[in-house]
Amino acid sequence: MKIFRNACPRNCYASCSMLSYVNNGKLVKVAGDDQHGYTKGNLCAKGYAFTQYVTHPNRLKYPIMQSPRSSGNWKRISWEQAYTIIADKIIELNERYGSNLASGYNKFSGNIGLMHYAAEAMFNSIGPHTKPKGNLCLTTGNDALKERFKQFEQSSPEDMAAADLIVIWGANPAVTNIPQMKYIFQARRAGAKVAVIDPVFTETAAKADLYIQIKPGTDGLLALYAAKRIADSSFFDENYAQDCTNNFIQFKRIMEKVPSADKVSELTNAPISAIEELAELYIHAASSVTWIGFGMQRTNIGGENVQAISALAAMTGFLQKKKGKLFYAHDDLEQFPLHLLKFPEQKHSEAQASRAIDINSFAKNALELSDPPLKFLWIASRNPFSQDNNLQSWMKLIQQLELIVTVDLYMTKTAEISDIVLPAATHFEEMDLIVSYWHHWISINEQSLAGYFESKSDLQITRELTNKLNERSPGFSTFPSELEALDWIQKELSPEIQELYGIQDYTDLLSGPHLKKPEKIPAKEKFSFNIPDVSGYLENVKVQKDSLLFPYQLITPQSLLTIHSQYEHLSWLTGTDENSEDTIAEISAIAAEENKLMPEDSIEIFNENGWVDAKVKVNPYLAKNIVLVKQAGKKPINWIIVHQESDQCQETSTHFYDSKVNIRKKKVSRNG
Ligand SMILES: Nc1nc2c(c(=O)[nH]1)N[C@H]1C(S)=C(S)[C@@H](COP(=O)(O)OP(=O)(O)OC[C@H]3O[C@@H](n4cnc5c(=O)[nH]c(N)nc54)[C@H](O)[C@@H]3O)O[C@H]1N2
Ligand SMILES: Nc1nc2c(c(=O)[nH]1)N[C@H]1C(S)=C(S)[C@@H](COP(=O)(O)OP(=O)(O)OC[C@H]3O[C@@H](n4cnc5c(=O)[nH]c(N)nc54)[C@H](O)[C@@H]3O)O[C@H]1N2
Ligand SMILES: [Mo]
């Protein structure tokens, strides 16, 4: 039996380090790595299920190609054939249009290891092309915080254990960040209070001392109310606050416009007693934690809400000489050289630069491109036909694409509509480096298994495709295809990174993950409050109220046993038969009564974008205007979600939770 050190590459807060036990080339067991100071030797159920994931019968074994597209008429092809078809298409488009702008890629979060920027490097190496920009998951909150704090430093999440108040706004760590619960429970055992603010009574809310079932999108108002109460309290040192901010007086004047508790209660749906209790908890806590989750920024008004909550966090932290801390996500990753992501773009005589289109509306934006239109699309670490919004635009886009290649481990919804599907490696079959966006540990991922049948790592695929491009058209790509994962990893561990993590080279990571040294906090720029337009904000909150056609807000958060569209088929993990699972629509008892619906009834969830069939589940804790549905599944709920761009033309996260829907009982067809 051999034991290797691996790291979970899923897009998740926890980025757990794990040990793989390999016997005769087979993965027999995975375990948490107790050298990891944050996860401390534990994994989630999805982590333990890797033994199933690696050799599941549905896993793709060979490159395959279908004709016609979407026919399901797949045939096995060799890698050599696959590379030739792809390289010839890219080169032919280049000849047709005079540049590579007709070729592009869409990539997101299937595997967040640093080696998985190989596709970005490969595309840069061929010169200007079409690429996504932005981050559909967390940009809104990130930008809002950066605007406020300039340099927003996130302390260690382990520190949460020492807080005496933890207020969680729109995150559900019991589902999405399981190791964090350990620190929250630790704080609570030592007497801390935990408050959860979420429209849905989640598994995390169930563990809280105070739960506020807020009306979606109204968090900012609640935060401003608490901020006003703090500023009015005798504890608050206004002179100090003025000294360390640019505009406290202006902010204070605005707070005067924040309505009274009964009005705030009416607009946020939070009981007055709960609103007051939240304010009191913040006033009396010596070391509070304010955690802004990604869930609450997935709306049009998310940025403003994040800003208001950050003001509250500032007022319960450094503005009051208290130890209050703010958590969201950090960008330790950006301290790395990121040689693959930032691989220099090959110069082109005519096309000046790549066309970068907003990932939130990728398909819609791609359809608007002309001269040349997008014709070839490479999809990796991504399942847009389940996870993206505006799938109607995707349907149109695929009609104009001449070649779609998807690299994945499984036959996903996106693979189903592709021409060629290439089998990707699991993280056990490649070497990589994993940096979290939540804790400050770095982990190495060793290769512990040989490639599964003909699967290959994304880096390997990129290297081989580069060779093919250069064989067909010498000098086409500048990507150094001779470099292996270890070479790139060593380049990432630059002297600065070695210093930061206290390592000499990669071998130090083989004996365990390393923690980033606390940085010297640079002299803080003064905090600037966002000066909200409170009356406009109130209007906005009111307008959101009334949609007669589509009275329910559709909330589709993350689920415990899946990660987005992944792991659904692992019945060992989910306990459900992968072929029989219906979409479940959770509705309130009132909504059930108003629509004369019973549990298990078949309904349609619909809006102007279409409908999705579902089975009713009555959730006694749900607010009456909310329909709660899981992501992915046979007909993903994202078929009726379309991101509404905000007016401010800035990059945002996708507004997944802004969707309005209605429900109706499904007519039983006469044919049975
Ligand atoms: N098990 C599991 N874990 C995961 C993932 C997964 O798919 N499965 N995905 C990972 C990824 S990529 C991400 S981005 C994170 C996301 O994890 P979180 O940051 O926890 O975010 P969400 O799950 O999107 O939403 C959290 C909560 O926000 C609530 N919410 C919605 N609208 C509002 C609002 O207006 N105000 C407030 N206060 N709350 C609101 C939702 O009801 C939900 O319970 O999880 C990561 N971890
Ligand atoms: N309705 C709704 N939709 C949402 C959200 C929501 O809250 N509600 N959340 C959004 C969020 S926060 C996120 S982060 C996105 C996630 O969006 P995606 O990143 O598209 O989500 P996944 O379903 O995880 O798809 C990743 C794919 O990558 C594949 N994969 C895994 N490892 C590798 C690898 O090493 N190489 C390659 N080539 N492929 C690999 C997986 O098998 C999977 O098919 O979903 C978004 N969509
Ligand atoms: Mo995400």
XYZ file of N, CA, C and O and ligand atoms in Angstrom, residues 10-11 53 108-111 116 136-137 298 379-384 386-388 407-410 412 424-425 430 458 556-558 563-566 631 637-638 641 656-657, ligand 2:
215
model
N -11.851 20.895 -6.020
C -13.186 21.457 -6.289
C -13.230 22.928 -5.899
O -12.524 23.371 -4.994
N -14.115 23.647 -6.566
C -14.327 25.060 -6.252
C -15.173 25.134 -4.992
O -16.395 25.128 -5.049
N -15.860 7.964 -7.398
C -15.796 8.923 -8.505
C -14.742 8.509 -9.545
O -14.945 8.641 -10.744
N -14.508 27.360 -16.341
C -14.761 27.923 -15.028
C -14.233 27.028 -13.933
O -13.029 26.840 -13.852
N -15.093 26.438 -13.142
C -14.591 26.039 -11.832
C -14.526 24.538 -11.570
O -14.501 24.130 -10.428
N -14.479 23.731 -12.599
C -14.428 22.285 -12.372
C -13.232 21.850 -11.543
O -13.332 20.966 -10.699
N -12.089 22.465 -11.790
C -10.867 22.126 -11.071
C -10.083 23.420 -10.905
O -9.728 24.065 -11.879
N -4.495 24.050 -14.029
C -5.682 24.074 -14.886
C -5.859 25.387 -15.632
O -6.866 25.581 -16.302
N -18.285 34.645 -12.451
C -19.733 34.664 -12.271
C -20.152 34.395 -10.833
O -21.292 34.598 -10.443
N -19.201 33.956 -10.033
C -19.523 33.470 -8.692
C -19.431 34.569 -7.630
O -20.357 34.736 -6.841
N -25.674 37.439 -5.104
C -26.086 36.965 -6.427
C -27.354 37.660 -6.915
O -28.251 37.023 -7.448
N -14.413 23.975 -24.329
C -15.041 24.071 -23.010
C -14.327 23.113 -22.061
O -14.215 21.927 -22.359
N -13.822 23.645 -20.962
C -13.108 22.785 -20.003
C -13.439 23.216 -18.591
O -13.641 24.408 -18.329
N -13.519 22.264 -17.676
C -13.836 22.564 -16.275
C -15.131 23.359 -16.166
O -15.233 24.285 -15.361
N -16.087 22.994 -16.939
C -17.256 23.861 -17.058
C -18.427 23.045 -17.571
O -18.277 22.227 -18.479
N -19.586 23.321 -17.021
C -20.795 22.666 -17.528
C -21.884 23.711 -17.734
O -22.876 23.751 -17.014
N -21.715 24.580 -18.720
C -22.667 25.681 -18.877
C -24.101 25.223 -19.133
O -25.036 25.906 -18.692
N -25.747 23.242 -17.703
C -26.418 23.026 -16.426
C -26.273 24.252 -15.535
O -27.210 24.638 -14.841
N -25.109 24.894 -15.565
C -24.771 25.890 -14.545
C -24.823 27.341 -14.979
O -24.741 28.236 -14.154
N -24.907 27.566 -16.275
C -24.923 28.946 -16.728
C -26.362 29.449 -16.718
O -27.304 28.674 -16.561
N -13.835 19.181 -22.653
C -12.929 18.310 -21.889
C -13.581 18.085 -20.535
O -13.835 19.040 -19.799
N -13.893 16.858 -20.216
C -14.577 16.579 -18.939
C -14.346 15.128 -18.553
O -13.838 14.338 -19.343
N -14.749 14.790 -17.338
C -14.594 13.413 -16.877
C -15.857 12.591 -17.098
O -15.827 11.375 -17.017
N -16.941 13.316 -17.302
C -18.233 12.637 -17.408
C -19.034 13.194 -18.576
O -18.765 14.297 -19.058
N -21.552 15.141 -19.451
C -22.405 16.179 -18.869
C -23.407 16.684 -19.905
O -23.331 16.330 -21.082
N -10.922 13.802 -19.257
C -9.958 14.470 -18.373
C -9.583 13.558 -17.212
O -10.330 12.657 -16.828
N -8.430 13.859 -16.637
C -7.923 13.108 -15.484
C -8.599 13.578 -14.201
O -9.054 14.717 -14.112
N -2.831 13.370 -11.755
C -1.985 14.464 -12.228
C -1.360 15.153 -11.013
O -1.794 14.958 -9.884
N -5.583 18.212 -18.121
C -5.780 19.357 -19.022
C -4.435 19.870 -19.542
O -4.326 20.258 -20.704
N -31.816 29.105 -5.693
C -31.214 27.837 -6.128
C -29.792 27.710 -5.583
O -28.824 27.757 -6.333
N -29.659 27.569 -4.280
C -28.311 27.580 -3.699
C -27.592 26.237 -3.857
O -28.075 25.327 -4.527
N -26.443 26.125 -3.220
C -25.624 24.921 -3.348
C -26.201 23.816 -2.442
O -26.880 24.081 -1.476
N -21.538 19.165 -5.952
C -20.895 20.453 -6.112
C -21.309 20.916 -7.497
O -20.901 20.355 -8.498
N -22.237 21.852 -7.489
C -22.870 22.277 -8.735
C -23.411 21.042 -9.458
O -24.146 20.286 -8.861
N -22.985 20.817 -10.704
C -23.576 19.669 -11.400
C -22.790 18.385 -11.162
O -23.095 17.353 -11.747
N -21.771 18.433 -10.306
C -20.924 17.249 -10.148
C -21.436 16.323 -9.043
O -22.049 16.768 -8.097
N -29.753 22.945 -7.891
C -29.166 23.129 -9.222
C -29.061 21.780 -9.940
O -29.199 20.738 -9.344
N -32.650 23.702 -13.567
C -33.501 24.858 -13.282
C -32.975 26.106 -14.002
O -33.717 27.049 -14.268
N -31.690 26.074 -14.358
C -31.106 27.236 -15.027
C -31.729 27.519 -16.398
O -31.504 28.580 -16.972
N -33.511 30.666 -15.827
C -32.799 31.770 -15.171
C -32.049 32.594 -16.220
O -31.271 32.042 -17.005
N -28.085 35.026 -10.129
C -28.902 33.807 -10.171
C -30.155 33.909 -9.305
O -31.181 33.336 -9.616
N -30.043 34.631 -8.155
C -31.157 34.576 -7.200
C -32.168 35.705 -7.391
O -33.045 35.907 -6.560
N -29.043 28.292 -10.492
C -27.798 28.463 -10.057
N -26.778 28.291 -10.913
C -25.511 28.435 -10.466
C -25.237 28.765 -9.125
C -26.326 28.979 -8.243
O -26.134 29.285 -7.061
N -27.592 28.805 -8.747
N -23.939 28.878 -8.693
C -22.969 29.303 -9.660
C -21.619 29.136 -9.109
S -21.311 29.863 -7.618
C -20.664 28.473 -9.738
S -19.089 28.492 -9.068
C -20.940 27.807 -11.017
C -20.149 26.565 -11.290
O -20.245 26.326 -12.674
P -19.388 25.213 -13.370
O -17.941 25.424 -13.108
O -19.813 25.090 -14.786
O -19.904 23.990 -12.513
P -19.723 22.449 -12.382
O -21.059 21.841 -12.451
O -18.926 22.207 -11.164
O -18.954 22.033 -13.699
C -17.629 21.829 -13.760
C -17.344 20.722 -14.750
O -15.937 20.514 -14.765
C -15.687 19.124 -14.803
N -14.341 18.892 -14.275
C -13.959 18.569 -13.019
N -12.620 18.448 -12.951
C -12.135 18.709 -14.175
C -10.819 18.735 -14.715
O -9.831 18.516 -14.047
N -10.722 19.069 -16.027
C -11.805 19.333 -16.813
N -11.608 19.644 -18.089
N -13.058 19.277 -16.325
C -13.218 18.987 -15.030
C -16.788 18.523 -13.975
O -16.955 17.157 -14.276
C -17.979 19.402 -14.356
O -18.679 18.864 -15.438
O -22.318 27.466 -11.074
C -23.104 28.617 -11.028
N -24.477 28.253 -11.333
